[in-house]
Structure formats: structure tokens, C-alpha cells
CSV table of C-alpha atoms in Angstrom, one decimal:
chain,number,residue,atom,x,y,z
D,1,MET,CA,-1.6,1.7,20.4
D,2,HIS,CA,-3.1,4.7,21.6
D,3,PHE,CA,-6.7,5.8,19.8
D,4,THR,CA,-6.7,9.7,19.8
D,5,SER,CA,-10.1,10.2,18.1
D,6,GLU,CA,-13.1,8.5,16.7
D,7,GLN,CA,-16.1,9.0,14.7
D,8,ARG,CA,-19.0,7.3,13.0
D,9,LEU,CA,-19.1,7.9,9.1
D,10,ASP,CA,-22.2,8.1,7.2
D,11,GLU,CA,-22.5,4.4,6.6
D,12,GLY,CA,-21.9,3.7,10.3
D,13,VAL,CA,-18.2,2.8,9.5
D,14,LEU,CA,-16.1,3.5,12.9
D,15,GLU,CA,-13.0,5.7,12.0
D,16,ARG,CA,-10.5,6.1,14.6
D,17,GLU,CA,-7.4,7.7,14.7
D,18,PHE,CA,-4.4,6.3,16.6
D,19,THR,CA,-0.5,6.5,17.3
D,20,LEU,CA,1.8,3.9,17.8
D,21,GLY,CA,4.8,5.3,19.3
D,22,GLU,CA,5.7,8.2,16.9
D,23,ILE,CA,3.6,6.8,13.9
D,24,PRO,CA,0.0,8.1,13.2
D,25,GLY,CA,-2.5,5.9,11.8
D,26,ILE,CA,-6.2,5.3,11.2
D,27,LEU,CA,-8.3,2.3,11.8
D,28,TRP,CA,-11.7,1.7,10.1
D,29,THR,CA,-14.1,-1.0,11.0
D,30,PRO,CA,-17.5,-2.3,9.8
D,31,ALA,CA,-20.6,-0.9,11.5
D,32,SER,CA,-21.6,-4.3,12.6
D,33,ALA,CA,-19.9,-7.8,12.3
D,34,SER,CA,-20.8,-11.0,14.2
D,35,ALA,CA,-17.3,-11.9,14.4
D,36,PRO,CA,-14.0,-10.4,14.6
D,37,ALA,CA,-13.3,-9.0,11.0
D,38,PRO,CA,-10.4,-9.7,8.3
D,39,LEU,CA,-8.0,-6.9,8.0
D,40,ILE,CA,-6.8,-5.1,5.0
D,41,LEU,CA,-3.6,-2.9,5.3
D,42,LEU,CA,-4.0,0.1,3.0
D,43,GLY,CA,-1.0,1.2,1.3
D,44,HIS,CA,-0.2,4.7,-0.1
D,45,PRO,CA,2.1,6.7,-1.6
D,46,PRO,CA,4.7,8.9,0.5
D,47,LEU,CA,2.5,12.1,0.3
D,48,GLY,CA,1.2,12.3,3.8
D,49,LEU,CA,-2.2,10.9,5.4
D,50,ARG,CA,-3.8,14.3,5.4
D,51,LYS,CA,-3.4,14.6,1.5
D,52,MET,CA,-4.2,10.8,0.9
D,53,TYR,CA,-7.3,11.1,3.3
D,54,PRO,CA,-10.1,11.2,0.6
D,55,ARG,CA,-8.8,8.3,-1.2
D,56,LEU,CA,-8.1,6.0,1.8
D,57,VAL,CA,-11.7,6.6,3.5
D,58,ALA,CA,-13.1,5.9,-0.1
D,59,ARG,CA,-11.0,2.4,0.1
D,60,ALA,CA,-11.9,1.8,3.7
D,61,ARG,CA,-15.7,2.5,3.1
D,62,HIS,CA,-15.9,0.1,0.1
D,63,SER,CA,-13.9,-2.6,2.0
D,64,ALA,CA,-16.3,-2.1,5.2
D,65,ALA,CA,-19.2,-2.6,3.1
D,66,GLU,CA,-17.7,-6.0,2.1
D,67,GLY,CA,-17.1,-6.8,5.9
D,68,PHE,CA,-13.5,-6.0,5.9
D,69,ALA,CA,-11.4,-3.7,8.6
D,70,THR,CA,-9.0,-1.5,7.2
D,71,ALA,CA,-6.2,0.4,8.6
D,72,THR,CA,-3.2,2.6,7.2
D,73,ILE,CA,-0.2,4.3,8.8
D,74,GLU,CA,1.9,7.5,8.0
D,75,LEU,CA,5.1,6.5,6.1
D,76,PRO,CA,8.5,7.7,7.3
D,77,GLY,CA,9.4,11.2,6.5
D,78,SER,CA,5.8,12.0,5.4
D,79,GLY,CA,3.0,14.3,7.0
D,80,ASP,CA,3.4,15.3,10.3
D,81,ARG,CA,6.4,13.0,11.1
D,82,PRO,CA,10.0,14.1,11.6
D,83,ARG,CA,11.8,15.4,8.3
D,84,TRP,CA,14.0,12.5,6.4
D,85,PRO,CA,16.7,15.0,4.7
D,86,ALA,CA,17.9,11.6,2.7
D,87,ALA,CA,14.4,11.0,1.5
D,88,GLU,CA,13.7,14.7,0.5
D,89,GLN,CA,17.2,14.9,-1.4
D,90,ALA,CA,15.9,11.8,-3.3
D,91,ARG,CA,12.6,13.2,-4.3
D,92,ALA,CA,14.6,16.4,-5.3
D,93,ASP,CA,17.0,14.6,-7.6
D,94,LEU,CA,13.7,12.5,-9.0
D,95,ARG,CA,12.1,15.8,-9.7
D,96,ARG,CA,15.0,17.2,-11.3
D,97,ALA,CA,15.4,14.4,-13.7
D,98,MET,CA,11.9,14.0,-14.7
D,99,GLU,CA,11.4,17.9,-15.3
D,100,ALA,CA,14.6,17.9,-17.5
D,101,GLY,CA,13.1,14.8,-19.5
D,102,GLU,CA,16.2,12.6,-18.5
D,103,PRO,CA,15.9,9.0,-17.5
D,104,VAL,CA,15.7,8.2,-13.9
D,105,SER,CA,18.5,6.6,-12.9
D,106,ASP,CA,19.1,3.2,-10.9
D,107,GLU,CA,20.9,5.4,-8.4
D,108,ILE,CA,17.9,7.5,-7.7
D,109,VAL,CA,15.6,4.7,-7.8
D,110,ASP,CA,17.7,2.8,-5.2
D,111,ALA,CA,18.1,6.1,-2.8
D,112,LEU,CA,14.3,7.0,-3.3
D,113,ILE,CA,12.9,3.4,-2.3
D,114,LEU,CA,15.2,0.9,-0.6
D,115,PRO,CA,15.8,3.3,2.6
D,116,LEU,CA,11.9,4.0,2.3
D,117,VAL,CA,11.2,0.0,2.4
D,118,ASP,CA,13.8,-0.7,5.2
D,119,LYS,CA,12.2,1.6,7.5
D,120,ALA,CA,8.5,1.3,6.6
D,121,VAL,CA,8.0,-2.5,6.7
D,122,PRO,CA,9.2,-2.8,10.4
D,123,GLU,CA,6.6,-0.1,11.4
D,124,TRP,CA,3.6,-2.0,9.3
D,125,GLN,CA,4.6,-5.0,11.3
D,126,ALA,CA,4.5,-3.5,14.4
D,127,ALA,CA,1.3,-2.1,13.7
D,128,LEU,CA,-0.1,-5.6,12.5
D,129,ASP,CA,0.9,-6.5,15.9
D,130,ALA,CA,-1.2,-4.0,17.7
D,131,LEU,CA,-4.1,-4.4,15.3
D,132,LEU,CA,-4.4,-8.0,15.6
D,133,SER,CA,-4.7,-7.8,19.5
D,134,LEU,CA,-7.7,-6.0,19.4
D,135,PRO,CA,-10.9,-7.9,19.7
D,136,GLU,CA,-12.8,-6.5,16.8
D,137,ILE,CA,-9.9,-7.8,14.4
D,138,GLY,CA,-9.6,-11.3,13.7
D,139,GLY,CA,-7.5,-11.9,10.5
D,140,PRO,CA,-6.7,-13.1,8.0
D,141,VAL,CA,-4.8,-10.2,6.7
D,142,GLY,CA,-4.3,-8.7,3.2
D,143,TYR,CA,-2.3,-6.0,1.8
D,144,SER,CA,-3.3,-3.4,-0.7
D,145,GLY,CA,-1.7,-0.7,-2.8
D,146,GLY,CA,0.6,1.9,-2.1
D,147,VAL,CA,4.5,1.6,-2.9
D,148,ILE,CA,4.7,-1.6,-4.6
D,149,SER,CA,8.1,-2.2,-3.1
D,150,ILE,CA,6.8,-1.9,0.4
D,151,GLY,CA,4.3,-4.8,-0.6
D,152,ILE,CA,6.7,-7.2,-1.9
D,153,ARG,CA,8.8,-6.9,1.2
D,154,LEU,CA,6.0,-7.4,3.2
D,155,ALA,CA,4.7,-10.1,1.4
D,156,VAL,CA,8.1,-11.9,1.6
D,157,VAL,CA,8.8,-11.3,5.4
D,158,GLU,CA,5.3,-11.2,7.0
D,159,PRO,CA,3.5,-14.7,7.3
D,160,ARG,CA,0.4,-13.2,8.4
D,161,ILE,CA,-0.6,-11.5,5.1
D,162,VAL,CA,-2.0,-14.1,3.2
D,163,ALA,CA,-2.8,-12.2,-0.2
D,164,ALA,CA,-1.8,-8.7,-1.7
D,165,GLY,CA,-3.5,-6.3,-4.2
D,166,PHE,CA,-0.6,-4.5,-5.9
D,167,PHE,CA,-0.5,-1.1,-7.9
D,168,ALA,CA,2.1,-1.2,-10.6
D,169,GLY,CA,2.6,2.6,-10.5
D,170,SER,CA,6.0,3.2,-8.6
D,171,PHE,CA,9.5,3.1,-9.4
D,172,VAL,CA,10.9,-0.5,-8.1
D,173,PRO,CA,14.7,-0.9,-7.6
D,174,ARG,CA,16.5,-3.8,-9.5
D,175,ALA,CA,17.0,-5.2,-6.2
D,176,MET,CA,13.3,-5.8,-5.7
D,177,PHE,CA,13.0,-8.1,-8.6
D,178,GLU,CA,14.9,-10.9,-6.5
D,179,GLU,CA,12.6,-10.3,-3.6
D,180,ALA,CA,9.5,-10.5,-6.0
D,181,ARG,CA,10.6,-13.9,-7.0
D,182,GLN,CA,10.2,-15.1,-3.3
D,183,VAL,CA,6.5,-13.9,-3.2
D,184,THR,CA,4.4,-16.9,-3.1
D,185,ILE,CA,1.0,-15.6,-1.8
D,186,PRO,CA,-1.8,-14.8,-4.3
D,187,LEU,CA,-1.6,-11.5,-6.2
D,188,HIS,CA,-3.9,-9.2,-7.8
D,189,VAL,CA,-1.9,-6.8,-9.9
D,190,LEU,CA,-3.3,-3.5,-11.5
D,191,LEU,CA,-1.5,-1.7,-14.1
D,192,GLN,CA,-2.3,1.6,-15.7
D,193,TRP,CA,-1.4,0.8,-19.5
D,194,ASP,CA,-0.7,4.7,-20.2
D,195,ASP,CA,0.7,5.6,-16.7
D,196,GLU,CA,3.1,8.6,-17.5
D,197,GLY,CA,5.1,8.1,-14.6
D,198,ASN,CA,5.6,4.5,-14.9
D,199,ASP,CA,7.8,2.1,-17.0
D,200,ARG,CA,5.2,-0.4,-18.3
D,201,GLN,CA,7.9,-2.9,-19.7
D,202,ALA,CA,9.5,-2.8,-16.1
D,203,ALA,CA,5.9,-3.4,-14.5
D,204,LEU,CA,5.2,-6.4,-17.1
D,205,ASP,CA,8.7,-7.8,-16.1
D,206,LEU,CA,8.1,-7.5,-12.4
D,207,PHE,CA,4.8,-9.3,-12.7
D,208,ASP,CA,6.7,-12.1,-14.7
D,209,ALA,CA,9.1,-12.4,-11.9
D,210,PHE,CA,6.5,-12.8,-8.8
D,211,GLY,CA,6.9,-16.4,-7.5
D,212,SER,CA,3.2,-16.8,-6.9
D,213,LYS,CA,1.1,-19.7,-8.4
D,214,GLU,CA,-1.8,-17.5,-8.3
D,215,LYS,CA,-1.4,-14.0,-9.9
D,216,SER,CA,-3.2,-12.0,-12.1
D,217,LEU,CA,-2.6,-8.7,-14.2
D,218,HIS,CA,-5.4,-6.3,-14.8
D,219,ALA,CA,-4.2,-3.8,-17.1
D,220,ASN,CA,-6.5,-0.7,-18.3
D,221,VAL,CA,-6.1,2.2,-20.6
D,222,GLY,CA,-5.5,5.6,-19.0
D,223,GLY,CA,-3.1,7.3,-16.9
D,224,HIS,CA,-1.8,7.0,-13.2
D,225,THR,CA,-5.3,8.3,-11.6
D,226,GLY,CA,-7.4,7.0,-14.5
D,227,VAL,CA,-8.3,3.9,-12.5
D,228,PRO,CA,-11.8,2.6,-13.5
D,229,GLN,CA,-14.3,1.9,-10.8
D,230,PHE,CA,-14.8,-1.7,-11.8
D,231,ALA,CA,-11.1,-2.2,-11.2
D,232,GLY,CA,-11.7,-1.4,-7.6
D,233,ASP,CA,-14.6,-3.9,-7.5
D,234,ALA,CA,-12.4,-6.5,-9.0
D,235,ALA,CA,-9.9,-5.9,-6.2
D,236,ALA,CA,-12.6,-6.4,-3.7
D,237,GLN,CA,-13.8,-9.8,-5.0
D,238,PHE,CA,-10.1,-10.7,-5.0
D,239,PHE,CA,-9.9,-10.2,-1.3
D,240,THR,CA,-13.2,-11.5,-0.6
D,241,ARG,CA,-12.0,-15.0,-2.1
D,242,HIS,CA,-8.9,-14.9,-0.1
D,243,LEU,CA,-9.8,-13.3,3.3
D,244,LYS,CA,-13.1,-15.0,3.7
């Protein structure tokens, strides 16, 4: 891990950009901590860190106020990373189907999500290795938001992640439902009831499939970007319970 820049935000939160090989990322750590901080990995959609930065830094500041360090990395094929023609084709197929008012086929969803999960999860694990080697980061580790299928795979294969907050707002391949049954860590799942791009029933079925003994579903009226502020507060309380 190589740090490329750093700045202090208004609240004293330290923001450092880094690279891990070809992968860019950002780490935020609380202004002051008497012991190494627990870590939350901030997931996000494949729109690029630059575009997602305002929402990511807001989440990081909120988490820092609770004593958590947070980190994120650029997803494969996004932002300034090398183009990924297969992913671009899958996105184009998705746009065409949605603009035509047609159902999004399983084939499109599989092509869009499964290769992304296969590439992104090992990169998240490599980033976690590097982050936990820093003296200011001590774990335990949570995962929050982003492409829900990436979170599912991480929850299954990464024992260092002990709790996860998922946003049921992205397409989920049918194959991921079987992986969801293998998830056993505590889960906090947020669902926007009127999400225009999400299949509500599929989201409910996915929640039912999770194998966790402790799982809660928090549904609010509104579209994809209409998440109320108190929903974020509830997610913060969830991580405080499980990471401190």
C-alpha cells in the first residue's frame, strides 16, 4: 500500500488516498483514538470513486464520529482503472433493456454482476490485508453498502468481516441466493420500498435466504436515492453494537 496524498477534513478526520498495485483507494481515520480503530469497508456502485466521493466522504465522516476508520477501493473497470469491455457491454445491454421497458434477463444480470464479484472480492481482501497491517487499524471489520452481491461473497469467504450492512438496491444473480444461505454474520439490510430499479420481491426473497441468526430488514418508502437520515443512524448503531 502506497499513500499518495493526505488531508485533514473539518472534523479533524484524516483522509489519505492510496494505491494498492493498480487499485486506487481512500482511507479515513478518526481525529483521535486511544486505541487502534475498528474498520468499516465502504462499498459503492461501479460509478467511479470521483463520482461517488461526496456520498463516501459523508459516510466516512459519520463513521469517524462514532470512532470507526473507513476505507474504500475503486472497483474493476471503473474510474481511472483500465477499461473492461465485457462489463461495458453488460451495462449497455442493461440500459437498452430498461430504456425499452423490457424485463432485465437473468443472462444480463449474470454478465453484469458475477464477473464483477469474481474480480472485486479478492481485491477487497488484498486491501483488507494491507489496511489491517497499519498500526492505527485494529479491527474488528464490517462491510457496508455497495453492490450487494459483492457483500454477500465477502461475508461468505472473509472471516475477518464480522458484521455487514447491505443495501438491497442492485440486481442479484440467482446463483447468489445459494451463497446468501451460507452467510451467518449479523446483517442490517436496508430496502427502499419504491426503488424504481430494484425488484422488491427479489429483495425480500434474498433477505429470507440469508442464513444469519441475527438479521434485520429496514424498509422505508421512497426511491433509490431517498434513504432517510435516520436510516443511516440505525446502521451506525448496528455497527457500534457489533464492532465495539
